Short mmCIF file of C-alpha atoms and ligand atoms in Angstrom, two decimals:
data_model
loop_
_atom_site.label_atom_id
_atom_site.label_comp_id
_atom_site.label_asym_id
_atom_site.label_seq_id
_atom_site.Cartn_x
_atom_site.Cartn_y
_atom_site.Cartn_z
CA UNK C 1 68.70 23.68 37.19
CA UNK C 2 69.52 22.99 40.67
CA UNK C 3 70.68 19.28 40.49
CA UNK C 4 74.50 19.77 40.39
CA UNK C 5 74.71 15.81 39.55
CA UNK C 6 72.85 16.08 36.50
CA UNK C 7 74.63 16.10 33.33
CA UNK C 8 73.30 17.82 30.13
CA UNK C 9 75.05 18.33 27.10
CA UNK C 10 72.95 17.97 24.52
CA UNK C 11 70.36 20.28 23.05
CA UNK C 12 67.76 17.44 23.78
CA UNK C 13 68.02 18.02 27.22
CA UNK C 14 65.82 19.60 29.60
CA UNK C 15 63.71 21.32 26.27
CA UNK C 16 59.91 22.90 26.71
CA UNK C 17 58.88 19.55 25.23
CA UNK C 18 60.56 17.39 27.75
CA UNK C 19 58.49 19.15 30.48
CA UNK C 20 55.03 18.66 29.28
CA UNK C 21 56.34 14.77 28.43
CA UNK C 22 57.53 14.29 31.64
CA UNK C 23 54.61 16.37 33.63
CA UNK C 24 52.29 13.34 32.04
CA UNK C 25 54.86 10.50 33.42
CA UNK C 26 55.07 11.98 36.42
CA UNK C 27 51.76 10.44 38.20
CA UNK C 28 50.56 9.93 41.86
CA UNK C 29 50.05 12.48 44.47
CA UNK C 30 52.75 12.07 46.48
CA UNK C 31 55.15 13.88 43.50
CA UNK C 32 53.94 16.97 44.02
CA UNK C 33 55.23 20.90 44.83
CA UNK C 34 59.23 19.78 46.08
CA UNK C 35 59.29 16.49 45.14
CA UNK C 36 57.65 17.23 41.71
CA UNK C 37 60.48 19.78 40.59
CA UNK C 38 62.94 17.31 42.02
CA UNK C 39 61.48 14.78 40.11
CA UNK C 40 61.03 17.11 37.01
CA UNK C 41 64.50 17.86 36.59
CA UNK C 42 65.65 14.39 36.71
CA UNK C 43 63.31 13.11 34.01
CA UNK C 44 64.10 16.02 32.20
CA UNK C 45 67.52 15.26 32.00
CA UNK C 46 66.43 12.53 29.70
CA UNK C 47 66.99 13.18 25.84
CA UNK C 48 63.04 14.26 24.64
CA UNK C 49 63.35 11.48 22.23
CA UNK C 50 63.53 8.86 24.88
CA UNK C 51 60.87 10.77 26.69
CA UNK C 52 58.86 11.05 24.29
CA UNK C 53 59.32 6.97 23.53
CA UNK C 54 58.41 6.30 27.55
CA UNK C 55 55.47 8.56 27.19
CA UNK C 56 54.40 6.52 24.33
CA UNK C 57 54.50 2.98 26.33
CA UNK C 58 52.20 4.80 28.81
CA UNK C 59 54.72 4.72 31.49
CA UNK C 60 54.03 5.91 34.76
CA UNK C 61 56.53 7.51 37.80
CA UNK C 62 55.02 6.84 41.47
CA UNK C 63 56.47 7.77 44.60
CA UNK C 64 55.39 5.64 47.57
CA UNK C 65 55.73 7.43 50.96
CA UNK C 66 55.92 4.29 54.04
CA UNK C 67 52.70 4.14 55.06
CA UNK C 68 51.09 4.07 51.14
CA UNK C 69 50.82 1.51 48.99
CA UNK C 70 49.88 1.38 45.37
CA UNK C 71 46.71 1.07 45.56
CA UNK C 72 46.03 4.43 47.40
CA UNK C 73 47.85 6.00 44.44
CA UNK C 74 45.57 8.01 42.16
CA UNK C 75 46.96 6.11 39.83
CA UNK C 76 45.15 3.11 39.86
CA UNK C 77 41.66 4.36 39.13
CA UNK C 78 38.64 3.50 40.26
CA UNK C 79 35.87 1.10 38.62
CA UNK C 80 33.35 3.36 36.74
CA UNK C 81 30.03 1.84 36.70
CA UNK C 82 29.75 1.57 33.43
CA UNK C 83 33.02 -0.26 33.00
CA UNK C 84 31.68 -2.58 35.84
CA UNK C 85 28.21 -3.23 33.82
CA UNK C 86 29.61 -3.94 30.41
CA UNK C 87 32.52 -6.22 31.60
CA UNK C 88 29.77 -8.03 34.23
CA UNK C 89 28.27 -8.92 31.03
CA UNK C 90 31.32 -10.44 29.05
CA UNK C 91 32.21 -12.13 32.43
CA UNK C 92 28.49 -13.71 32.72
CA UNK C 93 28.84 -15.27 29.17
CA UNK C 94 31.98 -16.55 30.06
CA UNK C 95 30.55 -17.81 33.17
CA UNK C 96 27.84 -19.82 31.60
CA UNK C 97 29.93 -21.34 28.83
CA UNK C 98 32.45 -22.54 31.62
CA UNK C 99 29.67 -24.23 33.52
CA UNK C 100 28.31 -26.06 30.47
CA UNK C 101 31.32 -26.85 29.34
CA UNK C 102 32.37 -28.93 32.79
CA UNK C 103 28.76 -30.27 33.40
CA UNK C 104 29.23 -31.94 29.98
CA UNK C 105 32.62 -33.47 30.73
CA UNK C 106 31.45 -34.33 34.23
CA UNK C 107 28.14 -36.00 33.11
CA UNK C 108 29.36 -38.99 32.26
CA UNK C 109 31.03 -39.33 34.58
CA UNK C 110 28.71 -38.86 37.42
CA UNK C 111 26.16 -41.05 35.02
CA UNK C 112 28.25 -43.82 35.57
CA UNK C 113 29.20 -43.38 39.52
CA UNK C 114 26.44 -45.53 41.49
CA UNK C 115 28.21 -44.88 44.46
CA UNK C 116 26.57 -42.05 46.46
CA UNK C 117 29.78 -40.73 48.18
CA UNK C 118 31.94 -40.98 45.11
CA UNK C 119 29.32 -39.30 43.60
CA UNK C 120 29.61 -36.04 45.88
CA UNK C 121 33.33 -36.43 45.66
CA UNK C 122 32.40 -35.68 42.26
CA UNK C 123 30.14 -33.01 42.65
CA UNK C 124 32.57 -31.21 44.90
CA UNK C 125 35.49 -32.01 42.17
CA UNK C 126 33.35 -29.85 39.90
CA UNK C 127 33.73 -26.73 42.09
CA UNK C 128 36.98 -26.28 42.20
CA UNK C 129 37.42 -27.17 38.37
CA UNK C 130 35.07 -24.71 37.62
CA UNK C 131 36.75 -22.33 39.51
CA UNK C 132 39.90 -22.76 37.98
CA UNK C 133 38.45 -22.71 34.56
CA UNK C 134 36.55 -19.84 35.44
CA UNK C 135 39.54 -17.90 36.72
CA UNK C 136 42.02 -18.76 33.76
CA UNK C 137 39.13 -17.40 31.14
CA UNK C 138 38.65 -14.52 33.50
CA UNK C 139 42.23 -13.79 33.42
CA UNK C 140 42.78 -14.23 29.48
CA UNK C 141 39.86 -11.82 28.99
CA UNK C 142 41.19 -9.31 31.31
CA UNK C 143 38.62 -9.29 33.32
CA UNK C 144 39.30 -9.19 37.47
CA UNK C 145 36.20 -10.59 39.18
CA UNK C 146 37.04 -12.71 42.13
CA UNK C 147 35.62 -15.98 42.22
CA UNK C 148 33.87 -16.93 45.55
CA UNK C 149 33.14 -20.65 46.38
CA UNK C 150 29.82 -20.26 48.12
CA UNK C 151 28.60 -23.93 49.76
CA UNK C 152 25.48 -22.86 51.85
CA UNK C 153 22.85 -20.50 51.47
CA UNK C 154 24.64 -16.98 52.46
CA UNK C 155 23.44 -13.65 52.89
CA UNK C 156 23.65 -10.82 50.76
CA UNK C 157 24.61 -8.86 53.62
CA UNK C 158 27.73 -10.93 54.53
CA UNK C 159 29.02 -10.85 50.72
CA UNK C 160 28.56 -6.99 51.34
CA UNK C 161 30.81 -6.91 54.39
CA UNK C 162 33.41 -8.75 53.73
CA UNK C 163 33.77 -6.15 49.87
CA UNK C 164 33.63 -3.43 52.10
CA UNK C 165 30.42 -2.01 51.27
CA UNK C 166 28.71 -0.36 54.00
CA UNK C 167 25.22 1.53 53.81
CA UNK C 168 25.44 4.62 53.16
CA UNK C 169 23.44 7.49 54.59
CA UNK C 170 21.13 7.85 51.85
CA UNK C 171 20.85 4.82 50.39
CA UNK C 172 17.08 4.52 50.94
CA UNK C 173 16.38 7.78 49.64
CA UNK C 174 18.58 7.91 46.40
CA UNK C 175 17.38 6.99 43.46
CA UNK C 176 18.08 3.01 42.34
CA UNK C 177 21.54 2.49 41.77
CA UNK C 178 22.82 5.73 42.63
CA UNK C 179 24.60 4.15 45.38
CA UNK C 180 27.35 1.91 46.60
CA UNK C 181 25.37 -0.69 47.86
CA UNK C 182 22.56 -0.45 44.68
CA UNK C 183 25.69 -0.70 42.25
CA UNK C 184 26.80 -3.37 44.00
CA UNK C 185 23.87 -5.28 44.07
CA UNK C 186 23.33 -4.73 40.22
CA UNK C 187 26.45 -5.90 39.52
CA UNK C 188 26.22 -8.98 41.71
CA UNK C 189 22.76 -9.89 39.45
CA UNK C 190 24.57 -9.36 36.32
CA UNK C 191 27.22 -11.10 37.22
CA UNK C 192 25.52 -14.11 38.78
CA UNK C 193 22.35 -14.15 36.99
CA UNK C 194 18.42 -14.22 39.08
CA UNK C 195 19.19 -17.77 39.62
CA UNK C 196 21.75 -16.98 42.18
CA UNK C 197 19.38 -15.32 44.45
CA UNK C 198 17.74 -17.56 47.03
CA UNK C 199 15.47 -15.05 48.49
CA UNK C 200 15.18 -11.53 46.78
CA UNK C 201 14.09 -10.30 50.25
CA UNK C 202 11.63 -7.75 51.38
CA UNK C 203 12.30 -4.66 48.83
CA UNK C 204 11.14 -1.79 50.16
CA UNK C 205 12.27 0.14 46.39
CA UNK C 206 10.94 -2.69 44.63
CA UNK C 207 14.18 -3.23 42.65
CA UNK C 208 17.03 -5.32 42.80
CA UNK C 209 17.81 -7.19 45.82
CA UNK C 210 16.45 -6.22 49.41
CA UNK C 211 19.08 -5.85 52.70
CA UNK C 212 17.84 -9.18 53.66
CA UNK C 213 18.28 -11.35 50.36
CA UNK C 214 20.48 -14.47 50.47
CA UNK C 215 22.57 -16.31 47.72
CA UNK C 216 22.75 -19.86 46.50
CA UNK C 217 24.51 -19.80 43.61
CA UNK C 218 23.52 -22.64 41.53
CA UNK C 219 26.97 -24.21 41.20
CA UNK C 220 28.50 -22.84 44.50
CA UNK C 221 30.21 -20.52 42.79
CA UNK C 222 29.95 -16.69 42.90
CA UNK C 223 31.07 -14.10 41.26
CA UNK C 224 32.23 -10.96 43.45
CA UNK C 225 31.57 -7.84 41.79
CA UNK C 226 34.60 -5.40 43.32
CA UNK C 227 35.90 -4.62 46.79
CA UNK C 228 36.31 -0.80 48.17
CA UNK C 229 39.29 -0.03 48.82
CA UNK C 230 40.63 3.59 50.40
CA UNK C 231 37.20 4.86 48.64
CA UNK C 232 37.87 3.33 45.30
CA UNK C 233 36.23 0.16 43.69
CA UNK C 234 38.88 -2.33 43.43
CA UNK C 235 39.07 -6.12 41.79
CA UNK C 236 39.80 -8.60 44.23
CA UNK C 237 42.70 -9.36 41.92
CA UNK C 238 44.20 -5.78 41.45
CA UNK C 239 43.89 -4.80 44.98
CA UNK C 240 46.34 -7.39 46.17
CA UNK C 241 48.59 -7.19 43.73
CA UNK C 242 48.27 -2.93 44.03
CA UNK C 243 48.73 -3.26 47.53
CA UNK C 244 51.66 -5.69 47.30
CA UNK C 245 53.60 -2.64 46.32
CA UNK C 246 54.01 -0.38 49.01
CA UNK C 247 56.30 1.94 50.93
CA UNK C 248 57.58 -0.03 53.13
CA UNK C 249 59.26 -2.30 50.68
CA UNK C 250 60.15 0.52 48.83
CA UNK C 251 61.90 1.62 51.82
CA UNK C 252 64.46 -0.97 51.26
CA UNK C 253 64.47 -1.29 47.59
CA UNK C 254 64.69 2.43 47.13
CA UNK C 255 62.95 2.13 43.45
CA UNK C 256 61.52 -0.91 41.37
CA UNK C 257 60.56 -1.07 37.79
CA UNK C 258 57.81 -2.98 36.72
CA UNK C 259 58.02 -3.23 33.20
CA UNK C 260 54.20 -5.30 32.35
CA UNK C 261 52.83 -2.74 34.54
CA UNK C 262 54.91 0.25 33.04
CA UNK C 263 55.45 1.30 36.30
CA UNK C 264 58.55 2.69 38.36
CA UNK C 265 57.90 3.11 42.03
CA UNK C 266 60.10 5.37 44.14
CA UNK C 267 60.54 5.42 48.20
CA UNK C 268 59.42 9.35 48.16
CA UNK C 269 63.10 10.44 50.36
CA UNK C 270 65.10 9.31 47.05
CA UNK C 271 62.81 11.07 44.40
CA UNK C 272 65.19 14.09 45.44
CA UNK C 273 68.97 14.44 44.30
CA UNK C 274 71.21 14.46 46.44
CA UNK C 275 69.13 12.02 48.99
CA UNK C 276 70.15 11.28 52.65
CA UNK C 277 69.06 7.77 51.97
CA UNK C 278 71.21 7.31 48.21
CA UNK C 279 73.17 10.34 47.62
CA UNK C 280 73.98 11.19 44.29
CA UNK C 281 72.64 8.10 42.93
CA UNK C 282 69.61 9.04 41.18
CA UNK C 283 67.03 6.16 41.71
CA UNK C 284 64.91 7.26 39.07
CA UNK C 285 67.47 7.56 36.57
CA UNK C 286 68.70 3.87 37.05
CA UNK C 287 64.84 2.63 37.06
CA UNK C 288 64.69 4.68 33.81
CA UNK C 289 67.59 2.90 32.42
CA UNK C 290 65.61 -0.38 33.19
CA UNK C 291 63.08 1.15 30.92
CA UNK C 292 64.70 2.45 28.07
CA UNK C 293 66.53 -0.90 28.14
CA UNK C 294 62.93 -2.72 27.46
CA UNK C 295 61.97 -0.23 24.57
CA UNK C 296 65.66 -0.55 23.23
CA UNK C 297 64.93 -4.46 22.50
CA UNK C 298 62.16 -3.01 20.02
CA UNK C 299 63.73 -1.00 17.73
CA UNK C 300 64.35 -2.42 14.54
CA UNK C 301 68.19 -2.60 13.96
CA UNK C 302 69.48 -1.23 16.68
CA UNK C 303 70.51 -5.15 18.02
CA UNK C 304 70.12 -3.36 21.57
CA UNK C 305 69.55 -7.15 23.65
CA UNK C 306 72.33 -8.63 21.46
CA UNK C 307 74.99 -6.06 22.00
CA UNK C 308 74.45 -5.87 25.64
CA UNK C 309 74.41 -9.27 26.45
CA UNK C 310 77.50 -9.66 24.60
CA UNK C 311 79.12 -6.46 26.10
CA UNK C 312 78.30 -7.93 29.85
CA UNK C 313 79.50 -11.04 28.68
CA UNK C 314 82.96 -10.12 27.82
CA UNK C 315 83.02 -7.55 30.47
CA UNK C 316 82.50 -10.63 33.27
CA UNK C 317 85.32 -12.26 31.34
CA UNK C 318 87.44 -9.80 31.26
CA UNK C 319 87.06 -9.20 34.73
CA UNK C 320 88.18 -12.92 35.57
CA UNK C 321 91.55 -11.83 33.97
CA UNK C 322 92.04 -8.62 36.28
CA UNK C 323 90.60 -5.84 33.91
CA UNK C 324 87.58 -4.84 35.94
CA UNK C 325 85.37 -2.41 33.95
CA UNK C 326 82.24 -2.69 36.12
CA UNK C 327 81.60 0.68 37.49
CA UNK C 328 79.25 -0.64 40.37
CA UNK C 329 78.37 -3.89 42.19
CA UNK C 330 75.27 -3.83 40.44
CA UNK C 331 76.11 -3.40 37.18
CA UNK C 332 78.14 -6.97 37.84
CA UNK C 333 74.96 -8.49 38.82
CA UNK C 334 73.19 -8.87 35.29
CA UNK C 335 73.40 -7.46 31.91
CA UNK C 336 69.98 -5.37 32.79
CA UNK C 337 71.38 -3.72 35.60
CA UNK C 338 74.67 -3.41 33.60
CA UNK C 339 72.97 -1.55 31.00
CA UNK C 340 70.76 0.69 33.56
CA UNK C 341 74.13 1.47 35.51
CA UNK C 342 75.68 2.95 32.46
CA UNK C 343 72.26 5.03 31.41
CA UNK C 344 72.55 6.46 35.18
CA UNK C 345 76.01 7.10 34.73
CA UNK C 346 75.91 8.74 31.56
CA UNK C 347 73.66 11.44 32.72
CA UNK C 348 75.40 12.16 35.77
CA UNK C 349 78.07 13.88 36.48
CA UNK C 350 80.58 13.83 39.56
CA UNK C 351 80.21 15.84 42.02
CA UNK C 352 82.75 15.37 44.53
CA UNK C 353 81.90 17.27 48.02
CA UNK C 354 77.92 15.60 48.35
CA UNK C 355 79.14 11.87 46.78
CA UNK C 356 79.36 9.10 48.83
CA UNK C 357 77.06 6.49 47.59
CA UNK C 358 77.67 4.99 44.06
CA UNK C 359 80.21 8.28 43.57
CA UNK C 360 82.21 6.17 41.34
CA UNK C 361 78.76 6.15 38.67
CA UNK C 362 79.26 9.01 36.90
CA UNK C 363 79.84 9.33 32.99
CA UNK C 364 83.76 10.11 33.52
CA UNK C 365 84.48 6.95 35.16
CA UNK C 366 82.23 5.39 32.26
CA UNK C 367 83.69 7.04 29.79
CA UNK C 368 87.34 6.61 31.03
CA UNK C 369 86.84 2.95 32.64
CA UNK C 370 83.96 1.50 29.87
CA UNK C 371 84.67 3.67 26.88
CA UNK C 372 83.09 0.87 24.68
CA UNK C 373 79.76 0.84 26.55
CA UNK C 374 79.79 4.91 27.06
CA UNK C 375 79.88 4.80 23.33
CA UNK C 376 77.23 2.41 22.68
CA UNK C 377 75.09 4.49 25.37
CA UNK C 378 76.05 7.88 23.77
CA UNK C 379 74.63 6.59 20.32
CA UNK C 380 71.39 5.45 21.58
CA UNK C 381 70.69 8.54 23.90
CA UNK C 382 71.38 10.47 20.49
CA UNK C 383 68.86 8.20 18.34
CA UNK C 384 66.00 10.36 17.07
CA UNK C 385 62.12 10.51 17.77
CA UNK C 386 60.35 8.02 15.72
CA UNK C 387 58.36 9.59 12.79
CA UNK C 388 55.12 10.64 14.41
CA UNK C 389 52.74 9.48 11.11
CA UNK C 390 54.75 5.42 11.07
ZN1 ZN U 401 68.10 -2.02 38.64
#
């Protein structure tokens, strides 16, 4: 061990186990050769039974360097064709029950309307309810198609640019949907159906839709098969919310947990211990506390939300009446970051000559300023692996 702040006292610490758990946590290619050991040592320091519960929510440890962003991480993984093809499909029937569905409740309405512009106030109405409908079944099926509203004829070519797909060198001379631009195109047609396609173009393979094809989707609306993105095939709807989380705001946050995702991000200068940006404070210990917090909540028993609520609670009060036992500004701000103040602290120890940020979170101060919550902590960092065959 070279991480003086670490603290490790118990024989669940830093075991052969730990390692492998924490070599699968430990995801994206920026935590690699120094980073990866500092990483390593730090998740290590986390009892295996924890581990082994964070490994089992399929959490994942990313550190973001400035310029990167999520979505350049090889974390988030590529559309496979096949993937592509077989949710096309579930997204086509979706589709067409959408559009029946709103041409029924519209009918009668436009049946009615004798009024020729009221009547294309109508008609254009329909788009955007269709779109909505279309995205909110989208959504609750997990699927991440992006929805393109798509008034006048268009060409295939322009749907192509703006997704980023380019022609590639060979593309007529590989076989049929070998490449980008052919899996592309088959996953438009599935997606939108023949009766999308104004013009199928000149074909010079005699197969799917020719460079100079254009769309007219029958209802205006079109569904986008992916975007490329840094070489990867990307839903509209994943790459912007990938790309929302990047280094730069990592840069200021340090680290972020997001717990849908299972995800904790890292600005790659704090992933080491000490940091010139944090110190001793180890970033990824806190955003593990975050986590361990969330699995807590889940274990039958244990009363984990209740008892820390409670604990903050009466802490806050206590503090009114001049007996502060907050350890940190943070931990004041909210019984989460309460709770992942006192994980942090418990697995650190002080270390005088390097501390200067956060020095005072270590687990002697917790132990000698909170001993009720270093208690509570101690018993749930001792809590045992769940029974493999439950
Ligand atoms: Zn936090």
């Amino acid at each position: 061990m070279n991480i003086r702040a670490l603290r490790r006292h118990l024989p669940s610490q830093g075991t052969e186990r730990s390692e492998k758990l924490a070599d699968k946590l430990l995801r994206g290619d920026k935590l690699q050769g120094e980073l990866r050991g500092q990483a390593m040592e730090q998740l290590t320091t986390v009892p295996e039974p924890w581990l082994e519960r964070l490994e089992g929510e399929g959490l994942a440890y990313v550190a973001l360097g400035y310029h990167d962003d999520l979505s350049q991480t090889d974390l988030i993984t590529s559309y496979d064709p096949d993937r592509l093809r077989i949710e096309a499909k579930e997204a086509r029937k979706l589709s067409s029950k959408v559009q029946v569905d709103v041409e029924n409740e519209l009918k009668a309405d436009l049946e009615a309307e004798t009024d020729d512009f009221r009547r294309h106030m109508l008609e254009r109405g329909k788009v955007d309810l269709l779109k909505e409908r279309l995205a909110a079944e989208l959504d609750a099926h997990n699927l991440g198609f992006a929805i393109r509203v798509t008034r006048d004829l268009t060409p295939l070519q322009f749907i192509e640019g703006e997704n980023g797909i380019v022609a590639g060198q060979f593309d007529d001379y590989g076989p049929p949907s070998e490449t980008e631009r052919d899996l592309f195109r088959e996953v438009l047609l599935e997606l939108n159906g023949q009766e999308a396609v104004a013009d199928a173009g000149s074909d010079p393979k005699g197969y799917h839709l020719a460079d100079d094809a254009t769309l007219e989707p029958a209802n205006d609306i079109l569904l986008i098969p992916y975007k490329m993105y840094g070489k990867k095939r990307l839903s509209e709807v994943s790459k912007a919310s990938y790309s929302s989380i990047n280094g730069m705001l990592m840069d200021q946050h340090m680290g972020a947990h997001y717990w849908p995702n299972r995800l904790i991000v890292m600005d790659d200068e704090v992933a080491v211990l000490p940091s010139t940006k944090t110190g001793n404070h180890s970033v990824l210990l806190h955003e593990t506390g975050h986590a361990i917090d969330y699995i807590a909540e889940k274990i039958d028993g244990q009363n984990h939300r209740e008892t820390i609520d409670r604990m903050y609670k009466e802490d806050m009060e206590l503090a009114k009446s001049g007996d502060d036992r907050f350890l940190t500004d943070r931990a004041r701000d909210n019984a989460r970051e309460y709770f992942a103040e006192a994980v942090e602290a418990y697995l650190t120890q002080p270390v005088e000559d390097e501390a200067w940020y956060k020095q005072e979170n270590h687990y002697v101060a917790l132990q000698e300023g909170n001993p009720r919550l270093y208690e509570y902590v101690d018993t749930l960092m001792k809590l045992p692996a769940i029974a493999k065959d439950q």
